[in-house]
Amino acid sequence: MEKHSPEIITSVEHANDCISLIGGYETEVDVDAAALRIVQFFDFQYFVFGAFFRSGEREHYRYVFGCVPEWCYLYIQNKWYAIDPFIGYVLKNSSPILASDIPLTSPGQERMVASAGEHGFRSSIVVPVHSASSTWIGLLHLGTGEGPDRAQRSFDAHRNLMRAFGLELLEWFDSRLHDNNVSDLDLDKLDLKLLCKAQEHATAAEAARELGITLALAEARYRRLYRKLDVPAKRHAVEKAVELGLIRSLL
């Protein structure tokens, strides 16, 4: 796809069109630039998009940053992802919310939010992103250095569009994670089909029969998959494949 146009987004229809193009971008740089234009249409300045497992395992959190580098550094350096109240909200809720309406339950959370306010998120909105087709849950955080009235106006005007924006970012993340790991591990369609059969608890013989291949080939491919994924057995291969976005979780 050609790179995004630098033109300013001036209407909801134009914003919808720009959001729908996100899935076609090849690199995070292009997504970041396109996303910032959409964020500016919402009357915000910055954003952070994160994705993490449905279980809430925060050590697997992945980010796309559209904010000042200092905030990224402080957030990771202080390991604020371990206590982030916005992640806690997103795990249990699906509705966008003003960040100021999310309760803070510890001094650490208060320090995190205060620091965010000093780095472009004085007034902000948290958008949970849930998709039945994804192993991951997304968190879209939109921020501005302006006062709370700015966030409220944008929330009232663009709440549904923000949800669509977040969903496109999650689908882009899912797709790129899958494609990159398939390429890095040098997997083909048969490998992915065999992993899906393993996820369904099919034996090698059942998988071979259903896929129209010999048992010897199925067993050889499973052994190769264990080596590529660096796991000892089929169950672990399925868990690793889900973690890497190679196959969908059945949960």
PDB file of C-alpha atoms in Angstrom:
ATOM      1  CA  MET A   1       0.000   0.000   0.000  1.00  0.00           C
ATOM      2  CA  GLU A   2       1.125   3.558  -0.665  1.00  0.00           C
ATOM      3  CA  LYS A   3       2.051   5.605   2.357  1.00  0.00           C
ATOM      4  CA  HIS A   4      -0.671   7.587   4.072  1.00  0.00           C
ATOM      5  CA  SER A   5      -1.505  11.053   2.802  1.00  0.00           C
ATOM      6  CA  PRO A   6      -0.309  13.952   4.970  1.00  0.00           C
ATOM      7  CA  GLU A   7      -3.627  15.786   4.567  1.00  0.00           C
ATOM      8  CA  ILE A   8      -5.588  16.773   7.669  1.00  0.00           C
ATOM      9  CA  ILE A   9      -8.726  14.775   8.484  1.00  0.00           C
ATOM     10  CA  THR A  10     -11.699  17.126   8.434  1.00  0.00           C
ATOM     11  CA  SER A  11     -14.814  14.950   8.753  1.00  0.00           C
ATOM     12  CA  VAL A  12     -16.153  11.810  10.393  1.00  0.00           C
ATOM     13  CA  GLU A  13     -16.465  10.194   6.948  1.00  0.00           C
ATOM     14  CA  HIS A  14     -12.833  10.962   6.161  1.00  0.00           C
ATOM     15  CA  ALA A  15     -11.779   9.645   9.584  1.00  0.00           C
ATOM     16  CA  ASN A  16     -13.711   6.421   8.940  1.00  0.00           C
ATOM     17  CA  ASP A  17     -11.908   6.005   5.620  1.00  0.00           C
ATOM     18  CA  CYS A  18      -8.514   6.538   7.243  1.00  0.00           C
ATOM     19  CA  ILE A  19      -9.299   4.045   9.999  1.00  0.00           C
ATOM     20  CA  SER A  20     -10.305   1.417   7.436  1.00  0.00           C
ATOM     21  CA  LEU A  21      -6.898   1.766   5.724  1.00  0.00           C
ATOM     22  CA  ILE A  22      -4.860   0.856   8.810  1.00  0.00           C
ATOM     23  CA  GLY A  23      -4.960  -2.874   8.100  1.00  0.00           C
ATOM     24  CA  GLY A  24      -3.110  -2.368   4.841  1.00  0.00           C
ATOM     25  CA  TYR A  25      -0.037  -0.643   6.270  1.00  0.00           C
ATOM     26  CA  GLU A  26       3.132  -2.726   6.315  1.00  0.00           C
ATOM     27  CA  THR A  27       5.166  -1.108   9.081  1.00  0.00           C
ATOM     28  CA  GLU A  28       4.632   0.276  12.551  1.00  0.00           C
ATOM     29  CA  VAL A  29       6.068   3.604  11.358  1.00  0.00           C
ATOM     30  CA  ASP A  30       3.266   3.963   8.815  1.00  0.00           C
ATOM     31  CA  VAL A  31       0.622   2.911  11.334  1.00  0.00           C
ATOM     32  CA  ASP A  32       1.972   5.364  13.896  1.00  0.00           C
ATOM     33  CA  ALA A  33       1.878   8.281  11.443  1.00  0.00           C
ATOM     34  CA  ALA A  34      -1.631   7.431  10.215  1.00  0.00           C
ATOM     35  CA  ALA A  35      -2.858   6.900  13.771  1.00  0.00           C
ATOM     36  CA  LEU A  36      -1.575  10.315  14.891  1.00  0.00           C
ATOM     37  CA  ARG A  37      -3.665  11.981  12.182  1.00  0.00           C
ATOM     38  CA  ILE A  38      -6.749  10.200  13.478  1.00  0.00           C
ATOM     39  CA  VAL A  39      -5.873  11.090  17.063  1.00  0.00           C
ATOM     40  CA  GLN A  40      -5.570  14.739  16.055  1.00  0.00           C
ATOM     41  CA  PHE A  41      -9.022  14.575  14.462  1.00  0.00           C
ATOM     42  CA  PHE A  42     -10.306  13.485  17.887  1.00  0.00           C
ATOM     43  CA  ASP A  43      -8.721  16.725  19.200  1.00  0.00           C
ATOM     44  CA  PHE A  44      -6.001  14.868  21.096  1.00  0.00           C
ATOM     45  CA  GLN A  45      -2.226  15.036  20.731  1.00  0.00           C
ATOM     46  CA  TYR A  46      -0.901  11.642  21.833  1.00  0.00           C
ATOM     47  CA  PHE A  47      -1.806   7.987  22.045  1.00  0.00           C
ATOM     48  CA  VAL A  48      -0.522   4.672  23.330  1.00  0.00           C
ATOM     49  CA  PHE A  49      -1.916   1.381  22.076  1.00  0.00           C
ATOM     50  CA  GLY A  50      -1.155  -1.777  24.021  1.00  0.00           C
ATOM     51  CA  ALA A  51      -2.104  -5.419  23.583  1.00  0.00           C
ATOM     52  CA  PHE A  52      -1.901  -8.187  26.171  1.00  0.00           C
ATOM     53  CA  PHE A  53      -3.200 -11.710  26.738  1.00  0.00           C
ATOM     54  CA  ARG A  54      -6.780 -12.162  27.901  1.00  0.00           C
ATOM     55  CA  SER A  55      -5.375 -13.680  31.096  1.00  0.00           C
ATOM     56  CA  GLY A  56      -3.896 -10.273  31.906  1.00  0.00           C
ATOM     57  CA  GLU A  57      -0.294 -11.512  31.884  1.00  0.00           C
ATOM     58  CA  ARG A  58       1.307  -8.085  31.759  1.00  0.00           C
ATOM     59  CA  GLU A  59       4.809  -9.316  30.997  1.00  0.00           C
ATOM     60  CA  HIS A  60       3.561 -10.073  27.478  1.00  0.00           C
ATOM     61  CA  TYR A  61       2.285  -6.534  26.947  1.00  0.00           C
ATOM     62  CA  ARG A  62       3.128  -5.050  23.518  1.00  0.00           C
ATOM     63  CA  TYR A  63       2.966  -1.359  22.584  1.00  0.00           C
ATOM     64  CA  VAL A  64       2.602   1.084  19.737  1.00  0.00           C
ATOM     65  CA  PHE A  65       3.635   4.532  20.992  1.00  0.00           C
ATOM     66  CA  GLY A  66       2.474   7.855  19.620  1.00  0.00           C
ATOM     67  CA  CYS A  67       3.686  10.059  22.460  1.00  0.00           C
ATOM     68  CA  VAL A  68       6.788  11.767  23.831  1.00  0.00           C
ATOM     69  CA  PRO A  69       9.691   9.296  24.248  1.00  0.00           C
ATOM     70  CA  GLU A  70      10.225  10.333  27.872  1.00  0.00           C
ATOM     71  CA  TRP A  71       6.829   8.947  28.845  1.00  0.00           C
ATOM     72  CA  CYS A  72       7.574   5.595  27.170  1.00  0.00           C
ATOM     73  CA  TYR A  73      10.880   5.395  29.036  1.00  0.00           C
ATOM     74  CA  LEU A  74       9.386   6.262  32.434  1.00  0.00           C
ATOM     75  CA  TYR A  75       6.483   3.839  32.026  1.00  0.00           C
ATOM     76  CA  ILE A  76       8.735   0.896  31.219  1.00  0.00           C
ATOM     77  CA  GLN A  77      11.584   1.865  33.560  1.00  0.00           C
ATOM     78  CA  ASN A  78       9.190   2.073  36.538  1.00  0.00           C
ATOM     79  CA  LYS A  79       7.360  -1.113  35.453  1.00  0.00           C
ATOM     80  CA  TRP A  80       4.085   0.741  35.758  1.00  0.00           C
ATOM     81  CA  TYR A  81       2.474  -1.864  33.504  1.00  0.00           C
ATOM     82  CA  ALA A  82       2.395  -4.081  36.610  1.00  0.00           C
ATOM     83  CA  ILE A  83       0.039  -1.692  38.453  1.00  0.00           C
ATOM     84  CA  ASP A  84      -1.539   0.269  35.577  1.00  0.00           C
ATOM     85  CA  PRO A  85      -5.178   0.953  36.607  1.00  0.00           C
ATOM     86  CA  PHE A  86      -6.156   1.339  32.964  1.00  0.00           C
ATOM     87  CA  ILE A  87      -5.159  -2.262  32.218  1.00  0.00           C
ATOM     88  CA  GLY A  88      -7.252  -3.364  35.191  1.00  0.00           C
ATOM     89  CA  TYR A  89     -10.230  -1.494  33.767  1.00  0.00           C
ATOM     90  CA  VAL A  90      -9.815  -2.879  30.260  1.00  0.00           C
ATOM     91  CA  LEU A  91      -9.634  -6.480  31.491  1.00  0.00           C
ATOM     92  CA  LYS A  92     -13.117  -6.231  32.991  1.00  0.00           C
ATOM     93  CA  ASN A  93     -14.890  -3.670  30.812  1.00  0.00           C
ATOM     94  CA  SER A  94     -15.622  -2.964  27.155  1.00  0.00           C
ATOM     95  CA  SER A  95     -16.866   0.651  27.247  1.00  0.00           C
ATOM     96  CA  PRO A  96     -14.629   3.692  26.625  1.00  0.00           C
ATOM     97  CA  ILE A  97     -14.215   5.880  29.690  1.00  0.00           C
ATOM     98  CA  LEU A  98     -12.634   9.142  30.777  1.00  0.00           C
ATOM     99  CA  ALA A  99      -9.367   8.161  32.451  1.00  0.00           C
ATOM    100  CA  SER A 100     -10.219  10.445  35.361  1.00  0.00           C
ATOM    101  CA  ASP A 101     -13.236   8.223  36.137  1.00  0.00           C
ATOM    102  CA  ILE A 102     -11.065   5.143  36.754  1.00  0.00           C
ATOM    103  CA  PRO A 103     -10.346   4.804  40.510  1.00  0.00           C
ATOM    104  CA  LEU A 104      -6.739   4.870  41.695  1.00  0.00           C
ATOM    105  CA  THR A 105      -6.136   2.426  44.536  1.00  0.00           C
ATOM    106  CA  SER A 106      -2.459   2.863  45.445  1.00  0.00           C
ATOM    107  CA  PRO A 107       0.222   5.565  45.724  1.00  0.00           C
ATOM    108  CA  GLY A 108       2.018   3.899  42.815  1.00  0.00           C
ATOM    109  CA  GLN A 109      -0.994   4.341  40.562  1.00  0.00           C
ATOM    110  CA  GLU A 110      -1.286   7.969  41.657  1.00  0.00           C
ATOM    111  CA  ARG A 111       2.368   8.562  40.739  1.00  0.00           C
ATOM    112  CA  MET A 112       1.892   6.910  37.367  1.00  0.00           C
ATOM    113  CA  VAL A 113      -1.154   9.022  36.484  1.00  0.00           C
ATOM    114  CA  ALA A 114       0.518  12.218  37.719  1.00  0.00           C
ATOM    115  CA  SER A 115       3.556  11.490  35.554  1.00  0.00           C
ATOM    116  CA  ALA A 116       1.313  10.755  32.567  1.00  0.00           C
ATOM    117  CA  GLY A 117      -0.273  14.170  33.069  1.00  0.00           C
ATOM    118  CA  GLU A 118       3.162  15.793  32.901  1.00  0.00           C
ATOM    119  CA  HIS A 119       3.890  14.059  29.595  1.00  0.00           C
ATOM    120  CA  GLY A 120       0.843  14.812  27.458  1.00  0.00           C
ATOM    121  CA  PHE A 121      -1.920  12.844  29.176  1.00  0.00           C
ATOM    122  CA  ARG A 122      -3.305  15.502  31.519  1.00  0.00           C
ATOM    123  CA  SER A 123      -6.755  14.771  30.105  1.00  0.00           C
ATOM    124  CA  SER A 124      -7.332  11.386  28.501  1.00  0.00           C
ATOM    125  CA  ILE A 125      -9.657   8.609  27.425  1.00  0.00           C
ATOM    126  CA  VAL A 126      -9.204   4.847  27.830  1.00  0.00           C
ATOM    127  CA  VAL A 127     -10.730   2.657  25.114  1.00  0.00           C
ATOM    128  CA  PRO A 128     -10.923  -1.124  25.759  1.00  0.00           C
ATOM    129  CA  VAL A 129     -10.607  -3.248  22.621  1.00  0.00           C
ATOM    130  CA  HIS A 130     -12.076  -6.753  22.692  1.00  0.00           C
ATOM    131  CA  SER A 131     -12.425  -9.058  19.695  1.00  0.00           C
ATOM    132  CA  ALA A 132     -13.672 -12.654  19.652  1.00  0.00           C
ATOM    133  CA  SER A 133     -11.191 -13.414  16.872  1.00  0.00           C
ATOM    134  CA  SER A 134      -8.124 -12.253  18.827  1.00  0.00           C
ATOM    135  CA  THR A 135      -6.036 -13.881  21.532  1.00  0.00           C
ATOM    136  CA  TRP A 136      -5.216 -10.376  22.744  1.00  0.00           C
ATOM    137  CA  ILE A 137      -7.080  -7.527  24.423  1.00  0.00           C
ATOM    138  CA  GLY A 138      -6.246  -4.001  23.328  1.00  0.00           C
ATOM    139  CA  LEU A 139      -5.982  -0.779  25.297  1.00  0.00           C
ATOM    140  CA  LEU A 140      -6.107   2.520  23.425  1.00  0.00           C
ATOM    141  CA  HIS A 141      -5.128   5.526  25.555  1.00  0.00           C
ATOM    142  CA  LEU A 142      -5.729   8.949  23.979  1.00  0.00           C
ATOM    143  CA  GLY A 143      -4.279  12.014  25.646  1.00  0.00           C
ATOM    144  CA  THR A 144      -3.905  15.785  25.572  1.00  0.00           C
ATOM    145  CA  GLY A 145      -2.123  18.360  27.659  1.00  0.00           C
ATOM    146  CA  GLU A 146      -5.315  20.427  27.785  1.00  0.00           C
ATOM    147  CA  GLY A 147      -7.838  20.404  30.633  1.00  0.00           C
ATOM    148  CA  PRO A 148     -10.612  17.833  31.260  1.00  0.00           C
ATOM    149  CA  ASP A 149     -13.223  19.667  29.187  1.00  0.00           C
ATOM    150  CA  ARG A 150     -11.291  18.761  26.030  1.00  0.00           C
ATOM    151  CA  ALA A 151     -11.506  15.029  26.751  1.00  0.00           C
ATOM    152  CA  GLN A 152     -15.191  15.216  27.630  1.00  0.00           C
ATOM    153  CA  ARG A 153     -16.073  16.978  24.370  1.00  0.00           C
ATOM    154  CA  SER A 154     -14.130  14.480  22.309  1.00  0.00           C
ATOM    155  CA  PHE A 155     -15.607  11.563  24.247  1.00  0.00           C
ATOM    156  CA  ASP A 156     -19.142  12.790  23.572  1.00  0.00           C
ATOM    157  CA  ALA A 157     -18.464  13.411  19.880  1.00  0.00           C
ATOM    158  CA  HIS A 158     -16.303  10.453  18.869  1.00  0.00           C
ATOM    159  CA  ARG A 159     -16.775   7.600  21.336  1.00  0.00           C
ATOM    160  CA  ASN A 160     -17.925   5.053  18.738  1.00  0.00           C
ATOM    161  CA  LEU A 161     -15.276   6.094  16.241  1.00  0.00           C
ATOM    162  CA  MET A 162     -12.610   5.622  18.913  1.00  0.00           C
ATOM    163  CA  ARG A 163     -13.794   2.031  19.392  1.00  0.00           C
ATOM    164  CA  ALA A 164     -13.526   1.372  15.657  1.00  0.00           C
ATOM    165  CA  PHE A 165     -10.042   2.895  15.655  1.00  0.00           C
ATOM    166  CA  GLY A 166      -8.923   0.678  18.516  1.00  0.00           C
ATOM    167  CA  LEU A 167     -10.296  -2.437  16.831  1.00  0.00           C
ATOM    168  CA  GLU A 168      -8.387  -1.698  13.621  1.00  0.00           C
ATOM    169  CA  LEU A 169      -5.178  -1.276  15.609  1.00  0.00           C
ATOM    170  CA  LEU A 170      -5.752  -4.614  17.365  1.00  0.00           C
ATOM    171  CA  GLU A 171      -6.445  -6.395  14.074  1.00  0.00           C
ATOM    172  CA  TRP A 172      -3.308  -4.855  12.540  1.00  0.00           C
ATOM    173  CA  PHE A 173      -1.259  -5.997  15.540  1.00  0.00           C
ATOM    174  CA  ASP A 174      -2.717  -9.514  15.327  1.00  0.00           C
ATOM    175  CA  SER A 175      -2.010  -9.791  11.615  1.00  0.00           C
ATOM    176  CA  ARG A 176       1.563  -8.532  11.833  1.00  0.00           C
ATOM    177  CA  LEU A 177       2.375 -10.735  14.817  1.00  0.00           C
ATOM    178  CA  HIS A 178       1.146 -13.771  12.877  1.00  0.00           C
ATOM    179  CA  ASP A 179       2.931 -12.892   9.633  1.00  0.00           C
ATOM    180  CA  ASN A 180       6.231 -11.982  11.286  1.00  0.00           C
ATOM    181  CA  ASN A 181       6.391 -15.154  13.351  1.00  0.00           C
ATOM    182  CA  VAL A 182       5.390 -17.391  10.422  1.00  0.00           C
ATOM    183  CA  SER A 183       8.236 -15.836   8.437  1.00  0.00           C
ATOM    184  CA  ASP A 184      10.790 -15.941  11.266  1.00  0.00           C
ATOM    185  CA  LEU A 185      10.066 -19.606  11.982  1.00  0.00           C
ATOM    186  CA  ASP A 186       9.847 -20.526   8.289  1.00  0.00           C
ATOM    187  CA  LEU A 187       6.442 -22.197   8.646  1.00  0.00           C
ATOM    188  CA  ASP A 188       4.087 -23.165   5.826  1.00  0.00           C
ATOM    189  CA  LYS A 189       0.344 -23.772   5.578  1.00  0.00           C
ATOM    190  CA  LEU A 190       0.689 -27.451   6.516  1.00  0.00           C
ATOM    191  CA  ASP A 191       2.542 -26.519   9.705  1.00  0.00           C
ATOM    192  CA  LEU A 192      -0.278 -24.177  10.725  1.00  0.00           C
ATOM    193  CA  LYS A 193      -2.941 -26.781   9.899  1.00  0.00           C
ATOM    194  CA  LEU A 194      -1.123 -29.367  12.012  1.00  0.00           C
ATOM    195  CA  LEU A 195      -0.950 -26.923  14.916  1.00  0.00           C
ATOM    196  CA  CYS A 196      -4.698 -26.352  14.620  1.00  0.00           C
ATOM    197  CA  LYS A 197      -5.289 -30.123  14.677  1.00  0.00           C
ATOM    198  CA  ALA A 198      -3.085 -30.406  17.763  1.00  0.00           C
ATOM    199  CA  GLN A 199      -5.144 -27.667  19.377  1.00  0.00           C
ATOM    200  CA  GLU A 200      -8.256 -29.778  18.694  1.00  0.00           C
ATOM    201  CA  HIS A 201      -6.529 -32.694  20.500  1.00  0.00           C
ATOM    202  CA  ALA A 202      -6.301 -34.759  17.313  1.00  0.00           C
ATOM    203  CA  THR A 203      -3.708 -37.534  17.274  1.00  0.00           C
ATOM    204  CA  ALA A 204      -1.057 -37.512  14.559  1.00  0.00           C
ATOM    205  CA  ALA A 205      -2.973 -40.286  12.808  1.00  0.00           C
ATOM    206  CA  GLU A 206      -6.231 -38.316  12.937  1.00  0.00           C
ATOM    207  CA  ALA A 207      -4.504 -35.171  11.709  1.00  0.00           C
ATOM    208  CA  ALA A 208      -2.886 -37.089   8.832  1.00  0.00           C
ATOM    209  CA  ARG A 209      -6.200 -38.605   7.779  1.00  0.00           C
ATOM    210  CA  GLU A 210      -8.107 -35.314   7.942  1.00  0.00           C
ATOM    211  CA  LEU A 211      -5.396 -33.396   6.055  1.00  0.00           C
ATOM    212  CA  GLY A 212      -4.856 -36.110   3.438  1.00  0.00           C
ATOM    213  CA  ILE A 213      -1.193 -36.768   4.220  1.00  0.00           C
ATOM    214  CA  THR A 214       0.707 -39.827   5.407  1.00  0.00           C
ATOM    215  CA  LEU A 215       1.172 -40.552   9.094  1.00  0.00           C
ATOM    216  CA  ALA A 216       4.940 -40.545   8.584  1.00  0.00           C
ATOM    217  CA  LEU A 217       4.802 -37.016   7.179  1.00  0.00           C
ATOM    218  CA  ALA A 218       2.543 -35.803   9.981  1.00  0.00           C
ATOM    219  CA  GLU A 219       4.861 -37.219  12.651  1.00  0.00           C
ATOM    220  CA  ALA A 220       7.950 -35.786  10.950  1.00  0.00           C
ATOM    221  CA  ARG A 221       6.323 -32.367  10.694  1.00  0.00           C
ATOM    222  CA  TYR A 222       5.286 -32.412  14.348  1.00  0.00           C
ATOM    223  CA  ARG A 223       8.868 -33.225  15.382  1.00  0.00           C
ATOM    224  CA  ARG A 224      10.104 -30.347  13.245  1.00  0.00           C
ATOM    225  CA  LEU A 225       7.522 -28.014  14.800  1.00  0.00           C
ATOM    226  CA  TYR A 226       8.701 -28.951  18.303  1.00  0.00           C
ATOM    227  CA  ARG A 227      12.263 -28.024  17.299  1.00  0.00           C
ATOM    228  CA  LYS A 228      11.232 -24.750  15.686  1.00  0.00           C
ATOM    229  CA  LEU A 229       9.085 -23.738  18.645  1.00  0.00           C
ATOM    230  CA  ASP A 230      11.652 -25.072  21.129  1.00  0.00           C
ATOM    231  CA  VAL A 231       9.100 -27.126  23.068  1.00  0.00           C
ATOM    232  CA  PRO A 232       9.077 -30.766  24.238  1.00  0.00           C
ATOM    233  CA  ALA A 233       5.551 -31.868  23.319  1.00  0.00           C
ATOM    234  CA  LYS A 234       2.361 -31.163  21.395  1.00  0.00           C
ATOM    235  CA  ARG A 235       0.574 -29.390  24.247  1.00  0.00           C
ATOM    236  CA  HIS A 236       3.456 -26.983  24.676  1.00  0.00           C
ATOM    237  CA  ALA A 237       3.583 -26.423  20.917  1.00  0.00           C
ATOM    238  CA  VAL A 238      -0.055 -25.318  20.948  1.00  0.00           C
ATOM    239  CA  GLU A 239       0.532 -22.956  23.875  1.00  0.00           C
ATOM    240  CA  LYS A 240       3.574 -21.431  22.166  1.00  0.00           C
ATOM    241  CA  ALA A 241       1.718 -21.127  18.844  1.00  0.00           C
ATOM    242  CA  VAL A 242      -1.118 -19.203  20.515  1.00  0.00           C
ATOM    243  CA  GLU A 243       1.368 -16.934  22.303  1.00  0.00           C
ATOM    244  CA  LEU A 244       3.098 -16.147  18.995  1.00  0.00           C
ATOM    245  CA  GLY A 245      -0.174 -15.469  17.195  1.00  0.00           C
ATOM    246  CA  LEU A 246       0.294 -18.425  14.844  1.00  0.00           C
ATOM    247  CA  ILE A 247      -3.125 -19.855  15.704  1.00  0.00           C
ATOM    248  CA  ARG A 248      -6.164 -18.446  17.483  1.00  0.00           C
ATOM    249  CA  SER A 249      -6.967 -19.238  21.081  1.00  0.00           C
ATOM    250  CA  LEU A 250     -10.072 -21.387  21.559  1.00  0.00           C
ATOM    251  CA  LEU A 251     -10.962 -19.544  24.786  1.00  0.00           C
TER     252      LEU A 251
END
